[in-house]
RNA sequence: AGUCCCGUAGCUCAGGUGGUUAGAGCGCUACACUGAUAAUGUAGAGGUCCGCAGUUCAAGUCUGCGCGGGACUACCA
């Protein structure tokens, strides 16, 4: 491994103070730095000790059973950069890594590896062996994660991470749960969950979102007629006898469990006089007005004469209409009276916002046991539920006609189906039709979720679950959310805020195996209950139980010491074997569910420190809680961001984090989501090995704001490498080259003692940069910080400062000016290295150390102080003007095809205001030098030399003239030269808007610019105009020629391999014209090419080679070059 | 379906509190430079600022309604 590319021999044996490299190789430089960090434990050293204020950071635990992707690099680059910045600022920033180790993905992975399904657990494989396999599997990719962490330069403490399956971690989770429990925020309740009767298990939404679970099916649907109780009235007017509510369902099997009808409060409903299409009996129905045309033919409106018609069409007539809300509370007769709900009201019309008129009748049949919306709405209205289907998907005994039958045809095997089998949906439809309670029966195709394992349809089914009563905390959660600094803010107020507004209780239950068991024990009758909050509490309870004879022995054996964490496993199946004793002496069994893994990760602020069993003061005195900053992908909004928030609010009545960045996705370069399936996933390892972590990080952070989606394109990284790192490297290489040649050497940067104007300028710009970059970091805006640094380096430092200062670095002796140039450049590079260190930790460190000759790491340094150099904004403005003027002159030269080496006589700048002139005067030499023009003349006496143009200042005139502004604009634009002159001399001018309408315009309200200088080459940029004299006389031509000559000799010197400082003597043979030109400029030429003399005669030395130099305009010169000793 | 983000040059992105010439880099074309050189610079071409309507003297910018892309959450009676 090359540590330093061998220094290029330039100056014999002189030692190189500043390392030089053959080329910029970020990946190689990174390896050296990496190695050094490792050896010197730089990360550990960088964590400040003692009295340093702490900046608390939480690492969101990645799941270690999957490979890291490029998107992890983005969120980790954000985290790392902020933490490094704060560290440089003097904060103590601890970063404890963590692993999320529980949950379904791990289980699935293990099942795949072992070739088993959930049904095998407890049969062909014990829970113990299964969980052991999970424990082993989950850390499968930790090696890759460590590698990625190192490779990308993410500083996080992986030696002492928190791991969610460790006993100490689990103990804190139990403790937290108990805190909620003691506050009365944990309860057991019913909820409607996706359930697979075929597999006998509840499904998570995660499982339901597997590909291919939603399939097209054809179901028998029907519009049922619900007979309203007679004698009721709506809006004070009574309803007729035999009035029915119409409700559509795609699941007729839920009709026996119907307990309510839903209407939309703001939907318009109508009372329709009509017939039953099957029985032809006269009746009244209620449905949404918007759905009329779906059930009634316009041609049959009031067609009572066709009442006896045999067709299914029916005459109809709208009698009256009302809002849904007016229907609320109407009672109806139970449609299929097999059973009555045990508690709550039933058979009423209630209103709910979820009701639409997109399909159906605008009136919804509600079976609270079989639909989440139904359940929620029913609960809000105190409506009871009927669950007339068992867990295997069969009707219960109460449903006499269909008792024991599967509600979905798909649950029957082929051999179970009798000949001519009709599904219960069909038979229910027929039954209702015969009873005159069906309005329309038809087949309907729609998508329906299926169990991903059995391929059978899923039911929504009420299941027992344990909940956190987050709804009770809602107000406080909303209040606390206002304290959080969200980046971007819209995620906090929008996605997160609205999520909180619509908060549901948090369902903690998971019927699985690999996770933290719910620490709640209950007696068989459910009347006695105990929540365990620590290992010692558990051991005591076990002892009591053994003492009471409930258990024969302690399943954990002889362990008495609650500190013996290595021997105690709180996972299943061990805790399942624990049976406790209740105060009344009953046996209590553990509730079999596991805790949602989101609760694990949300507990990490406390569990990572084993609070409150250890580190009590650390948490309570604010050194480790709440976090000052966290960052994760926006997909964590309702995940980790939420669970942290709830748990912190519940435990500490505090926010969990003060600032949070939620970053967007990393898409492929076409904007497609990356996936292994499409093969467009970017390999972070390969990418960073190729381009280095710095360029990759820089690209990801500066290309788009972190919360925008990033279209990841390798070409973008390459561009960053070339454009930013390449330029920065070149700038350093330039500095190092000349500093080494000159033996200029300072181990720490110093401000120049005799700064030239250019030095003052760049130092002023640097001062501004420091302020702006610091502000950006403080606002967690890494994108702005990076872009600011990049612009400074490429534009101000390299393209202007270095380019214009080059000559200063290669003048012969060490003058005060040269000294200043070195100091300034050294100073700037050093500051840049520190400013960029958080974002590009490797190269910044390389640069910093190279500048300071073996100094310690930049990450152990301190943030650049502001105020060290003076800010000179008028000089910055002047330079800006010089750059614009330069651009204009170059543009003119281009048009006239006059090369820059050809000197020109004069440039005119008409100045309309004195400030512009003052500014430009500061930078005249620099400007003239840059454009190779001899003289600058200001045109202040406008006279007849200039064509002027007046433009209105809209900001000033707009408010004054309002609607007349257009007219004013026209008038001002078309002012004559003399009018403009009058305006300039008198300071005001009367203009005529319309006939007779005169208005006075003052000079401050318009902008006067020179548009043209007749007879000159003119270019204009806003308020700046330059006019160029392109006439060439003999003297100018001669100088142009001399410059060509210098240029060619310089090339020759280089071709001949002469040392930069080698002095020479030149013999020239050329035409008279050339000879004259050279003689005229002899001093200049000699100085430029380090020639002692220039012999214009062919005093040829036969031994010396003759070179022919091609000058402009086909002129030539033959020269001999003699090195001098 | 709800919520949020995004839509500006061929590509990737900038464009405080509305103000009349809409910018940068890459790419493209031409040129220059050749002692920063497997670099660099300059100039040029390139835009219905997604659409429509509104507010305003004035809209890329503010409001509303759409369209397109993306994400999250929920659901489909």
PDB file of C-alpha atoms in Angstrom, chain A residues 466-654:
ATOM      1  CA  UNK A 466     -53.059  -5.471  24.188  1.00  0.00           C
ATOM      2  CA  UNK A 467     -53.038  -1.763  23.552  1.00  0.00           C
ATOM      3  CA  UNK A 468     -51.268   1.353  24.663  1.00  0.00           C
ATOM      4  CA  UNK A 469     -53.920   3.953  25.174  1.00  0.00           C
ATOM      5  CA  UNK A 470     -52.114   6.531  23.054  1.00  0.00           C
ATOM      6  CA  UNK A 471     -55.396   8.301  22.387  1.00  0.00           C
ATOM      7  CA  UNK A 472     -55.357   9.364  26.024  1.00  0.00           C
ATOM      8  CA  UNK A 473     -51.971  10.999  25.435  1.00  0.00           C
ATOM      9  CA  UNK A 474     -52.952  12.697  22.195  1.00  0.00           C
ATOM     10  CA  UNK A 475     -53.085  16.288  23.407  1.00  0.00           C
ATOM     11  CA  UNK A 476     -49.741  16.033  25.135  1.00  0.00           C
ATOM     12  CA  UNK A 477     -48.181  14.331  22.122  1.00  0.00           C
ATOM     13  CA  UNK A 478     -49.392  17.149  19.891  1.00  0.00           C
ATOM     14  CA  UNK A 479     -48.076  19.764  22.285  1.00  0.00           C
ATOM     15  CA  UNK A 480     -44.703  18.115  22.527  1.00  0.00           C
ATOM     16  CA  UNK A 481     -44.524  17.801  18.755  1.00  0.00           C
ATOM     17  CA  UNK A 482     -44.556  21.572  18.529  1.00  0.00           C
ATOM     18  CA  UNK A 483     -41.235  21.648  20.359  1.00  0.00           C
ATOM     19  CA  UNK A 484     -39.544  19.481  17.751  1.00  0.00           C
ATOM     20  CA  UNK A 485     -37.474  21.086  15.029  1.00  0.00           C
ATOM     21  CA  UNK A 486     -38.453  19.067  11.967  1.00  0.00           C
ATOM     22  CA  UNK A 487     -36.381  19.104   8.800  1.00  0.00           C
ATOM     23  CA  UNK A 488     -38.269  19.639   6.621  1.00  0.00           C
ATOM     24  CA  UNK A 489     -40.879  21.354   8.811  1.00  0.00           C
ATOM     25  CA  UNK A 490     -43.707  20.054   6.657  1.00  0.00           C
ATOM     26  CA  UNK A 491     -43.073  16.505   7.774  1.00  0.00           C
ATOM     27  CA  UNK A 492     -43.618  17.570  11.363  1.00  0.00           C
ATOM     28  CA  UNK A 493     -46.779  19.549  10.842  1.00  0.00           C
ATOM     29  CA  UNK A 494     -48.016  17.478   7.932  1.00  0.00           C
ATOM     30  CA  UNK A 495     -47.317  13.830   7.893  1.00  0.00           C
ATOM     31  CA  UNK A 496     -46.445  13.475  11.563  1.00  0.00           C
ATOM     32  CA  UNK A 497     -48.806  16.088  12.961  1.00  0.00           C
ATOM     33  CA  UNK A 498     -51.788  14.737  11.135  1.00  0.00           C
ATOM     34  CA  UNK A 499     -50.889  11.244  12.122  1.00  0.00           C
ATOM     35  CA  UNK A 500     -51.065  12.388  15.727  1.00  0.00           C
ATOM     36  CA  UNK A 501     -54.357  14.180  15.108  1.00  0.00           C
ATOM     37  CA  UNK A 502     -55.872  10.915  13.925  1.00  0.00           C
ATOM     38  CA  UNK A 503     -54.183   8.836  16.546  1.00  0.00           C
ATOM     39  CA  UNK A 504     -55.403   5.300  17.231  1.00  0.00           C
ATOM     40  CA  UNK A 505     -54.497   3.220  20.218  1.00  0.00           C
ATOM     41  CA  UNK A 506     -51.273   1.373  19.626  1.00  0.00           C
ATOM     42  CA  UNK A 507     -51.755  -2.340  19.186  1.00  0.00           C
ATOM     43  CA  UNK A 508     -48.810  -3.963  20.921  1.00  0.00           C
ATOM     44  CA  UNK A 509     -49.746  -7.601  20.437  1.00  0.00           C
ATOM     45  CA  UNK A 510     -47.987  -9.881  18.041  1.00  0.00           C
ATOM     46  CA  UNK A 511     -48.690 -13.584  18.124  1.00  0.00           C
ATOM     47  CA  UNK A 512     -45.168 -14.659  17.311  1.00  0.00           C
ATOM     48  CA  UNK A 513     -42.132 -16.226  18.855  1.00  0.00           C
ATOM     49  CA  UNK A 514     -39.008 -14.118  18.362  1.00  0.00           C
ATOM     50  CA  UNK A 515     -39.490 -10.924  20.268  1.00  0.00           C
ATOM     51  CA  UNK A 516     -39.897  -9.465  23.722  1.00  0.00           C
ATOM     52  CA  UNK A 517     -42.686 -11.301  25.549  1.00  0.00           C
ATOM     53  CA  UNK A 518     -45.476  -9.283  27.063  1.00  0.00           C
ATOM     54  CA  UNK A 519     -44.697  -9.235  30.794  1.00  0.00           C
ATOM     55  CA  UNK A 520     -48.298  -9.572  31.886  1.00  0.00           C
ATOM     56  CA  UNK A 521     -49.625 -12.497  33.832  1.00  0.00           C
ATOM     57  CA  UNK A 522     -53.307 -13.137  34.308  1.00  0.00           C
ATOM     58  CA  UNK A 523     -55.494 -15.496  36.213  1.00  0.00           C
ATOM     59  CA  UNK A 524     -57.704 -17.782  34.161  1.00  0.00           C
ATOM     60  CA  UNK A 525     -60.805 -15.736  34.925  1.00  0.00           C
ATOM     61  CA  UNK A 526     -58.999 -12.572  33.898  1.00  0.00           C
ATOM     62  CA  UNK A 527     -59.831 -10.875  37.156  1.00  0.00           C
ATOM     63  CA  UNK A 528     -56.349 -10.785  38.549  1.00  0.00           C
ATOM     64  CA  UNK A 529     -53.458  -9.457  36.612  1.00  0.00           C
ATOM     65  CA  UNK A 530     -49.855  -8.494  37.148  1.00  0.00           C
ATOM     66  CA  UNK A 531     -47.334  -6.649  35.071  1.00  0.00           C
ATOM     67  CA  UNK A 532     -43.677  -7.419  35.781  1.00  0.00           C
ATOM     68  CA  UNK A 533     -41.200  -4.588  35.360  1.00  0.00           C
ATOM     69  CA  UNK A 534     -37.797  -6.097  36.093  1.00  0.00           C
ATOM     70  CA  UNK A 535     -35.820  -9.291  36.380  1.00  0.00           C
ATOM     71  CA  UNK A 536     -35.639  -9.051  40.144  1.00  0.00           C
ATOM     72  CA  UNK A 537     -39.377  -8.603  40.351  1.00  0.00           C
ATOM     73  CA  UNK A 538     -39.801 -11.686  38.186  1.00  0.00           C
ATOM     74  CA  UNK A 539     -37.489 -13.758  40.328  1.00  0.00           C
ATOM     75  CA  UNK A 540     -39.262 -12.693  43.498  1.00  0.00           C
ATOM     76  CA  UNK A 541     -42.617 -13.495  41.973  1.00  0.00           C
ATOM     77  CA  UNK A 542     -41.347 -16.891  40.922  1.00  0.00           C
ATOM     78  CA  UNK A 543     -40.141 -17.583  44.388  1.00  0.00           C
ATOM     79  CA  UNK A 544     -43.510 -16.619  45.810  1.00  0.00           C
ATOM     80  CA  UNK A 545     -45.188 -18.875  43.308  1.00  0.00           C
ATOM     81  CA  UNK A 546     -42.944 -21.778  44.142  1.00  0.00           C
ATOM     82  CA  UNK A 547     -43.550 -21.069  47.794  1.00  0.00           C
ATOM     83  CA  UNK A 548     -47.314 -21.158  47.228  1.00  0.00           C
ATOM     84  CA  UNK A 549     -46.973 -24.440  45.446  1.00  0.00           C
ATOM     85  CA  UNK A 550     -48.215 -23.109  42.113  1.00  0.00           C
ATOM     86  CA  UNK A 551     -44.951 -24.080  40.474  1.00  0.00           C
ATOM     87  CA  UNK A 552     -42.885 -26.967  41.629  1.00  0.00           C
ATOM     88  CA  UNK A 553     -39.616 -25.331  40.848  1.00  0.00           C
ATOM     89  CA  UNK A 554     -38.097 -22.219  39.375  1.00  0.00           C
ATOM     90  CA  UNK A 555     -37.806 -22.707  35.620  1.00  0.00           C
ATOM     91  CA  UNK A 556     -34.675 -20.581  35.707  1.00  0.00           C
ATOM     92  CA  UNK A 557     -33.133 -23.129  38.034  1.00  0.00           C
ATOM     93  CA  UNK A 558     -31.154 -21.907  40.959  1.00  0.00           C
ATOM     94  CA  UNK A 559     -30.598 -18.377  39.766  1.00  0.00           C
ATOM     95  CA  UNK A 560     -31.278 -16.095  42.632  1.00  0.00           C
ATOM     96  CA  UNK A 561     -29.129 -13.183  41.664  1.00  0.00           C
ATOM     97  CA  UNK A 562     -31.050 -10.728  39.536  1.00  0.00           C
ATOM     98  CA  UNK A 563     -27.718  -9.359  38.350  1.00  0.00           C
ATOM     99  CA  UNK A 564     -26.884 -12.623  36.636  1.00  0.00           C
ATOM    100  CA  UNK A 565     -28.007 -11.339  33.271  1.00  0.00           C
ATOM    101  CA  UNK A 566     -26.018 -13.859  31.299  1.00  0.00           C
ATOM    102  CA  UNK A 567     -28.045 -16.740  32.726  1.00  0.00           C
ATOM    103  CA  UNK A 568     -31.488 -15.258  32.404  1.00  0.00           C
ATOM    104  CA  UNK A 569     -33.292 -15.431  29.098  1.00  0.00           C
ATOM    105  CA  UNK A 570     -36.534 -13.510  29.012  1.00  0.00           C
ATOM    106  CA  UNK A 571     -37.525 -14.880  25.624  1.00  0.00           C
ATOM    107  CA  UNK A 572     -40.045 -17.560  24.916  1.00  0.00           C
ATOM    108  CA  UNK A 573     -40.374 -20.363  25.744  1.00  0.00           C
ATOM    109  CA  UNK A 574     -38.693 -19.771  29.116  1.00  0.00           C
ATOM    110  CA  UNK A 575     -41.039 -17.086  30.391  1.00  0.00           C
ATOM    111  CA  UNK A 576     -44.005 -19.143  29.214  1.00  0.00           C
ATOM    112  CA  UNK A 577     -43.103 -21.721  31.788  1.00  0.00           C
ATOM    113  CA  UNK A 578     -43.419 -19.210  34.545  1.00  0.00           C
ATOM    114  CA  UNK A 579     -46.736 -19.417  36.359  1.00  0.00           C
ATOM    115  CA  UNK A 580     -47.234 -16.853  39.069  1.00  0.00           C
ATOM    116  CA  UNK A 581     -49.484 -16.721  42.048  1.00  0.00           C
ATOM    117  CA  UNK A 582     -52.129 -14.052  42.456  1.00  0.00           C
ATOM    118  CA  UNK A 583     -52.892 -12.334  45.745  1.00  0.00           C
ATOM    119  CA  UNK A 584     -55.915 -14.578  46.117  1.00  0.00           C
ATOM    120  CA  UNK A 585     -53.776 -17.620  45.496  1.00  0.00           C
ATOM    121  CA  UNK A 586     -54.818 -18.321  41.930  1.00  0.00           C
ATOM    122  CA  UNK A 587     -52.388 -19.345  39.224  1.00  0.00           C
ATOM    123  CA  UNK A 588     -51.572 -16.609  36.746  1.00  0.00           C
ATOM    124  CA  UNK A 589     -50.394 -17.359  33.229  1.00  0.00           C
ATOM    125  CA  UNK A 590     -48.492 -15.108  30.896  1.00  0.00           C
ATOM    126  CA  UNK A 591     -50.459 -13.484  28.129  1.00  0.00           C
ATOM    127  CA  UNK A 592     -48.933 -15.284  25.151  1.00  0.00           C
ATOM    128  CA  UNK A 593     -48.352 -12.305  22.871  1.00  0.00           C
ATOM    129  CA  UNK A 594     -45.071 -10.639  22.075  1.00  0.00           C
ATOM    130  CA  UNK A 595     -44.565  -6.881  22.084  1.00  0.00           C
ATOM    131  CA  UNK A 596     -44.528  -5.063  18.759  1.00  0.00           C
ATOM    132  CA  UNK A 597     -40.875  -4.644  17.757  1.00  0.00           C
ATOM    133  CA  UNK A 598     -41.480  -0.945  17.229  1.00  0.00           C
ATOM    134  CA  UNK A 599     -41.805  -0.747  20.969  1.00  0.00           C
ATOM    135  CA  UNK A 600     -38.291  -2.196  21.190  1.00  0.00           C
ATOM    136  CA  UNK A 601     -36.732   0.472  19.038  1.00  0.00           C
ATOM    137  CA  UNK A 602     -38.790   3.286  20.556  1.00  0.00           C
ATOM    138  CA  UNK A 603     -37.417   2.273  23.948  1.00  0.00           C
ATOM    139  CA  UNK A 604     -33.802   2.723  22.923  1.00  0.00           C
ATOM    140  CA  UNK A 605     -33.155   6.085  24.618  1.00  0.00           C
ATOM    141  CA  UNK A 606     -33.594   4.268  27.925  1.00  0.00           C
ATOM    142  CA  UNK A 607     -32.880   0.671  27.081  1.00  0.00           C
ATOM    143  CA  UNK A 608     -29.532   1.419  25.468  1.00  0.00           C
ATOM    144  CA  UNK A 609     -28.325   2.554  28.891  1.00  0.00           C
ATOM    145  CA  UNK A 610     -30.275  -0.072  30.840  1.00  0.00           C
ATOM    146  CA  UNK A 611     -32.126   2.724  32.561  1.00  0.00           C
ATOM    147  CA  UNK A 612     -33.195   2.912  35.365  1.00  0.00           C
ATOM    148  CA  UNK A 613     -31.203  -0.107  36.557  1.00  0.00           C
ATOM    149  CA  UNK A 614     -27.984   1.606  35.500  1.00  0.00           C
ATOM    150  CA  UNK A 615     -27.001   5.098  34.320  1.00  0.00           C
ATOM    151  CA  UNK A 616     -29.814   6.707  36.243  1.00  0.00           C
ATOM    152  CA  UNK A 617     -28.175  10.094  36.579  1.00  0.00           C
ATOM    153  CA  UNK A 618     -26.996  10.076  32.973  1.00  0.00           C
ATOM    154  CA  UNK A 619     -30.578  10.058  31.748  1.00  0.00           C
ATOM    155  CA  UNK A 620     -32.130  12.139  34.473  1.00  0.00           C
ATOM    156  CA  UNK A 621     -29.564  14.904  34.367  1.00  0.00           C
ATOM    157  CA  UNK A 622     -30.027  15.340  30.652  1.00  0.00           C
ATOM    158  CA  UNK A 623     -26.645  14.051  29.496  1.00  0.00           C
ATOM    159  CA  UNK A 624     -28.168  11.279  27.422  1.00  0.00           C
ATOM    160  CA  UNK A 625     -31.783  12.320  27.011  1.00  0.00           C
ATOM    161  CA  UNK A 626     -33.512  13.784  25.125  1.00  0.00           C
ATOM    162  CA  UNK A 627     -31.607  13.621  21.862  1.00  0.00           C
ATOM    163  CA  UNK A 628     -30.502  16.913  20.414  1.00  0.00           C
ATOM    164  CA  UNK A 629     -30.639  15.332  17.024  1.00  0.00           C
ATOM    165  CA  UNK A 630     -31.716  12.228  15.150  1.00  0.00           C
ATOM    166  CA  UNK A 631     -32.064  11.417  11.478  1.00  0.00           C
ATOM    167  CA  UNK A 632     -33.661   8.599   9.535  1.00  0.00           C
ATOM    168  CA  UNK A 633     -35.616   8.044   6.359  1.00  0.00           C
ATOM    169  CA  UNK A 634     -39.052   9.592   6.012  1.00  0.00           C
ATOM    170  CA  UNK A 635     -40.514   6.072   6.114  1.00  0.00           C
ATOM    171  CA  UNK A 636     -39.779   6.125   9.844  1.00  0.00           C
ATOM    172  CA  UNK A 637     -42.255   8.940  10.446  1.00  0.00           C
ATOM    173  CA  UNK A 638     -44.902   6.577  11.719  1.00  0.00           C
ATOM    174  CA  UNK A 639     -42.321   4.072  12.813  1.00  0.00           C
ATOM    175  CA  UNK A 640     -39.353   5.004  14.910  1.00  0.00           C
ATOM    176  CA  UNK A 641     -40.059   8.758  15.073  1.00  0.00           C
ATOM    177  CA  UNK A 642     -43.494   7.953  16.429  1.00  0.00           C
ATOM    178  CA  UNK A 643     -42.577   5.261  18.918  1.00  0.00           C
ATOM    179  CA  UNK A 644     -39.732   7.344  20.345  1.00  0.00           C
ATOM    180  CA  UNK A 645     -42.174  10.205  20.757  1.00  0.00           C
ATOM    181  CA  UNK A 646     -44.829   8.156  22.531  1.00  0.00           C
ATOM    182  CA  UNK A 647     -42.449   6.398  24.876  1.00  0.00           C
ATOM    183  CA  UNK A 648     -40.551   9.554  25.813  1.00  0.00           C
ATOM    184  CA  UNK A 649     -43.826  11.342  26.458  1.00  0.00           C
ATOM    185  CA  UNK A 650     -45.080   8.457  28.581  1.00  0.00           C
ATOM    186  CA  UNK A 651     -41.917   7.987  30.606  1.00  0.00           C
ATOM    187  CA  UNK A 652     -40.433  11.460  30.903  1.00  0.00           C
ATOM    188  CA  UNK A 653     -43.228  13.749  29.706  1.00  0.00           C
ATOM    189  CA  UNK A 654     -40.683  15.082  27.263  1.00  0.00           C
TER     190      UNK A 654
END
